[in-house]
Amino acid sequence: MSKLASDSATLATVTPLGCCRPLGREELSADDAEPIAAMFKALSDPVRLRLFSKIAVRPGGEACVCEIQDVGVSQPTVSHHLRKLREAGLLLSERRASWVYYRVAPGALSVMAGLLSQAD
Amino acid sequence: MSKLASDSATLATVTPLGCCRPLGREELSADDAEPIAAMFKALSDPVRLRLFSKIAVRPGGEACVCEIQDVGVSQPTVSHHLRKLREAGLLLSERRASWVYYRVAPGALSVMAGLLSQAD
DNA sequence: CTTCTGTATCGACGTTCTTCGATGTCGCTC
DNA sequence: GAGCGACATCGAAGAACGTCGATACAGAAG
């Protein structure tokens, strides 16, 4: 099977649960906390944050790996971080000819923003 | 000196930088990525996420440690996680008589929500 | 088919994190 | 002052993480 661009790897994709209520709205259950923590963890590394930002600022929220890999770490490390972002449901990947394009997963940002919005 | 409730420890408090633009608005610099990643990292653990939620749902966004420490880990571990949340600028702590109260730091949530808001 | 370029995977190393039991500290009460 | 309850800190053990060089894989080009 293709080793690339499968939408799910170890984690669920974008819509795993009935979450998305603000963190201050109702108390988070242990089961709900797990996948949400995984999304925050995906953005908890400076390199991943910059990679995500580099993709998000592009028109269409999409970029080839070759366009964003100047973040001060090696190529395998960039690939590792992009995989983590994809597994967390924040990015989707697609191969086009020789290049692989990553794009911001639709709804990913709004899910997290909803969690952080003020409850009152 | 008092070992408790100092508002800053290893990390800066709530407003470290000129960040707060949406991640998809302009590309994140390496220097800006660091403190932002630290905030996300604070919420990247399921136990911390639940502790934060337990505090945030209380009226006034405030709770005594004794009211929220049933999250399935030991008391020292709860204390450790609350410290991490405080160091990240997400919580403030204050001692009242025998009890220590933690409350959601004003503005902390909106900073992160602003980063995740849609750019378009 | 061979070579080249772009990207992913593998294996390893050092660092950081989560967790715990033991112990220390603060403030109240007797 | 002695004892107690609430919470923090210490030190250690195991797991998870970020990083790299080496290597494998995919598609394009010759």
Coordinates of C-alpha atoms (C1' of nucleotides) in Angstrom, one line a residue:
Chain A
M1 CA 0.0 0.0 0.0
S2 CA 1.0 3.6 -0.4
K3 CA 3.1 4.8 2.5
L4 CA 2.2 8.4 1.8
A5 CA -0.8 10.6 2.2
S6 CA -3.0 8.2 4.0
D7 CA -5.2 10.6 5.9
S8 CA -4.9 8.7 9.2
A9 CA -1.9 7.2 10.8
T10 CA -1.9 6.7 14.5
L11 CA -4.3 9.4 15.4
A12 CA -7.8 10.1 14.3
T13 CA -8.4 12.7 11.7
V14 CA -10.0 16.1 12.2
T15 CA -13.3 15.2 13.9
P16 CA -12.6 12.6 16.6
L17 CA -15.2 13.5 19.2
G18 CA -18.0 15.6 20.5
C19 CA -15.6 18.1 21.8
C20 CA -15.2 21.6 20.5
R21 CA -17.0 23.3 23.5
P22 CA -14.8 25.9 25.1
L23 CA -12.5 24.6 27.7
G24 CA -14.3 26.8 30.3
R25 CA -17.8 25.7 29.2
E26 CA -18.0 22.2 30.6
E27 CA -15.4 20.0 32.3
L28 CA -13.3 17.9 30.0
S29 CA -13.6 14.2 30.4
A30 CA -10.5 12.0 30.5
D31 CA -11.4 10.4 27.2
D32 CA -12.0 13.8 25.5
A33 CA -8.8 15.3 26.9
E34 CA -6.6 12.7 25.1
P35 CA -7.1 13.7 21.5
I36 CA -7.4 17.4 22.2
A37 CA -4.0 17.2 24.1
A38 CA -2.6 15.5 21.0
M39 CA -3.6 18.5 18.8
F40 CA -2.0 21.0 21.1
K41 CA 1.1 18.8 21.3
A42 CA 1.4 18.9 17.6
L43 CA 1.8 22.7 17.9
S44 CA 4.0 22.5 21.0
D45 CA 7.3 22.5 19.0
P46 CA 8.8 25.7 17.6
V47 CA 9.8 24.0 14.4
R48 CA 6.4 22.5 13.8
L49 CA 4.8 25.8 14.6
R50 CA 6.9 27.5 11.9
L51 CA 6.3 24.8 9.4
F52 CA 2.5 25.1 10.0
S53 CA 2.7 28.8 9.7
K54 CA 4.7 28.7 6.5
I55 CA 2.0 26.5 5.0
A56 CA -0.9 28.5 6.4
V57 CA 0.3 31.8 5.1
R58 CA 0.4 30.6 1.5
P59 CA -2.7 31.4 -0.6
G60 CA -4.9 28.3 -0.4
G61 CA -3.1 27.2 2.7
E62 CA -0.9 24.9 0.7
A63 CA 2.8 24.5 0.1
C64 CA 5.3 22.0 -1.3
V65 CA 7.8 20.6 1.2
C66 CA 10.6 22.1 -0.9
E67 CA 9.2 25.6 -0.3
I68 CA 9.2 25.4 3.5
Q69 CA 12.1 23.3 4.6
D70 CA 14.4 26.1 5.5
V71 CA 13.7 26.0 9.2
G72 CA 17.2 25.2 10.5
V73 CA 16.9 21.4 10.9
S74 CA 17.8 18.5 8.6
Q75 CA 15.5 17.2 5.9
P76 CA 14.6 14.0 7.8
T77 CA 13.6 16.2 10.8
V78 CA 11.4 18.3 8.6
S79 CA 9.7 15.2 7.2
H80 CA 9.3 13.9 10.8
H81 CA 7.6 17.0 11.9
L82 CA 5.3 17.2 8.9
R83 CA 4.2 13.7 9.7
K84 CA 3.4 14.6 13.2
L85 CA 1.3 17.5 12.1
R86 CA -0.6 15.3 9.6
E87 CA -1.2 12.6 12.2
A88 CA -2.6 15.2 14.5
G89 CA -5.1 16.1 11.9
L90 CA -3.7 19.6 11.3
L91 CA -2.3 19.0 7.8
L92 CA -3.2 16.9 4.8
S93 CA -0.6 15.7 2.2
E94 CA -0.8 14.9 -1.4
R95 CA 1.8 13.9 -4.0
R96 CA 2.0 15.7 -7.3
A97 CA 4.7 14.4 -9.6
S98 CA 7.9 14.6 -7.7
W99 CA 6.7 16.9 -5.0
V100 CA 4.6 16.5 -2.0
Y101 CA 2.2 19.2 -1.0
Y102 CA 0.9 19.8 2.5
R103 CA -2.2 21.9 3.2
V104 CA -4.0 23.0 6.3
A105 CA -6.8 20.5 7.1
P106 CA -10.2 22.2 6.8
G107 CA -11.7 22.8 10.2
A108 CA -8.6 22.0 12.2
L109 CA -7.9 25.6 13.2
S110 CA -11.5 26.3 14.1
V111 CA -11.8 23.3 16.4
M112 CA -8.9 24.5 18.4
A113 CA -10.0 28.1 18.3
G114 CA -13.4 27.0 19.6
L115 CA -11.8 25.2 22.5
L116 CA -10.0 28.4 23.5
S117 CA -12.8 30.8 23.0
Q118 CA -14.2 32.6 26.1
A119 CA -17.0 30.7 27.7
D120 CA -18.7 33.7 29.2
Chain B
M1 CA 11.5 34.5 49.8
S2 CA 8.1 33.0 49.2
K3 CA 8.3 29.9 47.0
L4 CA 4.7 30.2 46.0
A5 CA 2.6 32.3 43.7
S6 CA 5.4 34.3 42.1
D7 CA 3.8 35.1 38.8
S8 CA 6.8 34.2 36.7
A9 CA 9.2 31.4 37.1
T10 CA 11.2 30.1 34.1
L11 CA 8.9 31.5 31.4
A12 CA 7.6 34.9 30.7
T13 CA 4.1 35.8 31.7
V14 CA 1.2 36.3 29.6
T15 CA 2.4 39.0 27.1
P16 CA 5.9 38.1 25.9
L17 CA 6.0 39.4 22.4
G18 CA 4.3 41.1 19.5
C19 CA 2.7 37.9 18.5
C20 CA -1.0 37.2 18.5
R21 CA -1.5 37.5 14.8
P22 CA -3.2 34.5 13.4
L23 CA -0.8 31.7 12.4
G24 CA -2.0 32.0 8.8
R25 CA -1.6 35.7 8.7
E26 CA 2.2 36.2 8.5
E27 CA 5.0 33.7 8.8
L28 CA 6.1 33.0 12.3
S29 CA 9.8 33.9 13.1
A30 CA 12.0 31.5 14.9
D31 CA 12.1 33.9 17.9
D32 CA 8.3 34.3 18.1
A33 CA 7.7 30.5 17.7
E34 CA 9.5 29.7 20.9
P35 CA 7.2 31.3 23.5
I36 CA 4.1 30.4 21.5
A37 CA 5.1 26.8 21.3
A38 CA 5.6 26.9 25.1
M39 CA 2.0 27.9 25.6
F40 CA 0.7 25.1 23.4
K41 CA 3.0 22.7 25.2
A42 CA 1.4 23.6 28.5
L43 CA -1.9 22.3 27.2
S44 CA -0.4 19.3 25.4
D45 CA -0.9 17.0 28.3
P46 CA -4.3 15.3 29.1
V47 CA -3.9 15.8 32.8
R48 CA -3.0 19.5 32.4
L49 CA -5.9 20.0 30.0
R50 CA -8.3 18.5 32.5
L51 CA -6.9 20.6 35.4
F52 CA -7.2 23.7 33.3
S53 CA -10.7 22.9 32.3
K54 CA -11.7 22.1 35.9
I55 CA -10.6 25.6 36.9
A56 CA -12.0 27.3 33.9
V57 CA -15.5 26.0 34.3
R58 CA -15.8 27.3 37.9
P59 CA -17.6 30.6 38.2
G60 CA -14.9 33.2 38.3
G61 CA -12.4 30.8 36.7
E62 CA -11.0 30.0 40.0
A63 CA -10.6 26.8 42.1
C64 CA -8.8 25.5 45.2
V65 CA -6.3 22.7 44.5
C66 CA -8.3 20.4 46.8
E67 CA -11.4 20.8 44.5
I68 CA -9.7 19.7 41.3
Q69 CA -7.1 17.1 42.3
D70 CA -9.1 14.0 41.4
V71 CA -7.6 13.5 38.0
G72 CA -6.1 10.0 38.5
V73 CA -2.6 11.0 39.4
S74 CA -0.8 11.6 42.7
Q75 CA -0.8 14.8 44.6
P76 CA 2.8 15.7 43.7
T77 CA 2.0 15.2 40.1
V78 CA -1.0 17.5 40.3
S79 CA 1.2 20.1 41.9
H80 CA 3.8 19.7 39.2
H81 CA 1.3 20.2 36.4
L82 CA -0.3 23.2 38.0
R83 CA 3.2 24.7 38.2
K84 CA 3.7 24.1 34.5
L85 CA 0.4 25.8 33.7
R86 CA 1.4 28.8 35.9
E87 CA 4.9 29.0 34.4
A88 CA 3.3 29.1 30.9
G89 CA 1.2 32.1 31.9
L90 CA -2.1 30.3 31.8
L91 CA -2.8 30.2 35.5
L92 CA -2.2 32.5 38.5
S93 CA -2.0 31.2 42.0
E94 CA -2.7 32.7 45.4
R95 CA -2.7 31.3 48.9
R96 CA -5.6 31.9 51.2
A97 CA -5.2 30.5 54.7
S98 CA -4.5 26.8 54.3
W99 CA -5.6 26.6 50.7
V100 CA -4.0 27.6 47.4
Y101 CA -6.4 28.9 44.7
Y102 CA -5.5 28.8 41.0
R103 CA -7.3 31.0 38.5
V104 CA -7.2 31.4 34.7
A105 CA -4.8 34.2 33.8
P106 CA -6.7 37.1 32.1
G107 CA -6.0 37.2 28.4
A108 CA -4.2 33.9 28.2
L109 CA -7.0 32.2 26.4
S110 CA -7.6 35.0 24.0
V111 CA -3.9 35.2 23.0
M112 CA -4.0 31.5 21.9
A113 CA -7.4 31.8 20.3
G114 CA -6.2 34.8 18.3
L115 CA -3.3 32.7 17.0
L116 CA -5.7 30.0 15.8
S117 CA -8.4 32.3 14.3
Q118 CA -8.9 32.1 10.6
A119 CA -6.7 34.5 8.6
D120 CA -9.0 35.0 5.7
Chain C
dC1 C1' 17.5 0.7 -17.5
dT2 C1' 20.2 4.0 -15.1
dT3 C1' 20.6 8.3 -12.9
dC4 C1' 19.0 12.2 -10.4
dT5 C1' 15.9 14.8 -7.4
dG6 C1' 12.4 15.1 -3.7
dT7 C1' 10.7 13.0 0.3
dA8 C1' 10.0 9.2 3.7
dT9 C1' 11.7 5.7 6.9
dC10 C1' 15.3 3.5 10.0
dG11 C1' 18.2 3.3 13.9
dA12 C1' 20.6 5.6 17.4
dC13 C1' 21.7 9.2 20.7
dG14 C1' 21.0 12.7 24.2
dT15 C1' 17.5 15.5 26.3
dT16 C1' 13.1 16.4 28.2
dC17 C1' 8.9 14.8 30.3
dT18 C1' 5.6 12.4 33.3
dT19 C1' 5.2 10.1 37.3
dC20 C1' 6.0 8.5 41.9
dG21 C1' 7.4 8.1 47.1
dA22 C1' 9.6 10.7 50.5
dT23 C1' 10.2 14.9 52.6
dG24 C1' 9.8 19.9 53.4
dT25 C1' 7.0 24.1 54.3
dC26 C1' 3.1 27.0 55.4
dG27 C1' -0.8 28.1 58.2
dC28 C1' -4.4 26.8 61.4
dT29 C1' -5.9 24.7 65.9
dC30 C1' -5.5 22.9 70.3
Chain D
dG1 C1' 4.9 24.7 71.1
dA2 C1' 2.9 20.3 69.2
dG3 C1' 0.1 18.3 65.9
dC4 C1' -2.4 18.3 61.6
dG5 C1' -4.0 19.2 56.9
dA6 C1' -2.9 21.4 52.4
dC7 C1' 0.4 22.0 49.1
dA8 C1' 5.3 22.3 47.2
dT9 C1' 9.8 20.5 46.3
dC10 C1' 13.3 16.8 45.8
dG11 C1' 15.4 12.8 43.6
dA12 C1' 14.8 8.9 40.8
dA13 C1' 13.0 5.8 37.1
dG14 C1' 11.0 4.9 32.8
dA15 C1' 8.9 6.7 28.6
dA16 C1' 8.5 9.9 25.0
dC17 C1' 10.6 13.4 22.2
dG18 C1' 13.8 16.0 18.7
dT19 C1' 17.5 15.4 16.1
dC20 C1' 20.8 13.4 13.0
dG21 C1' 23.3 10.4 9.2
dA22 C1' 22.4 6.6 6.5
dT23 C1' 19.3 4.5 3.6
dA24 C1' 15.1 3.4 1.0
dC25 C1' 11.5 4.7 -2.1
dA26 C1' 9.0 7.3 -5.8
dG27 C1' 8.7 9.7 -10.1
dA28 C1' 11.1 12.3 -13.9
dA29 C1' 14.7 12.6 -17.2
dG30 C1' 18.2 11.0 -19.9

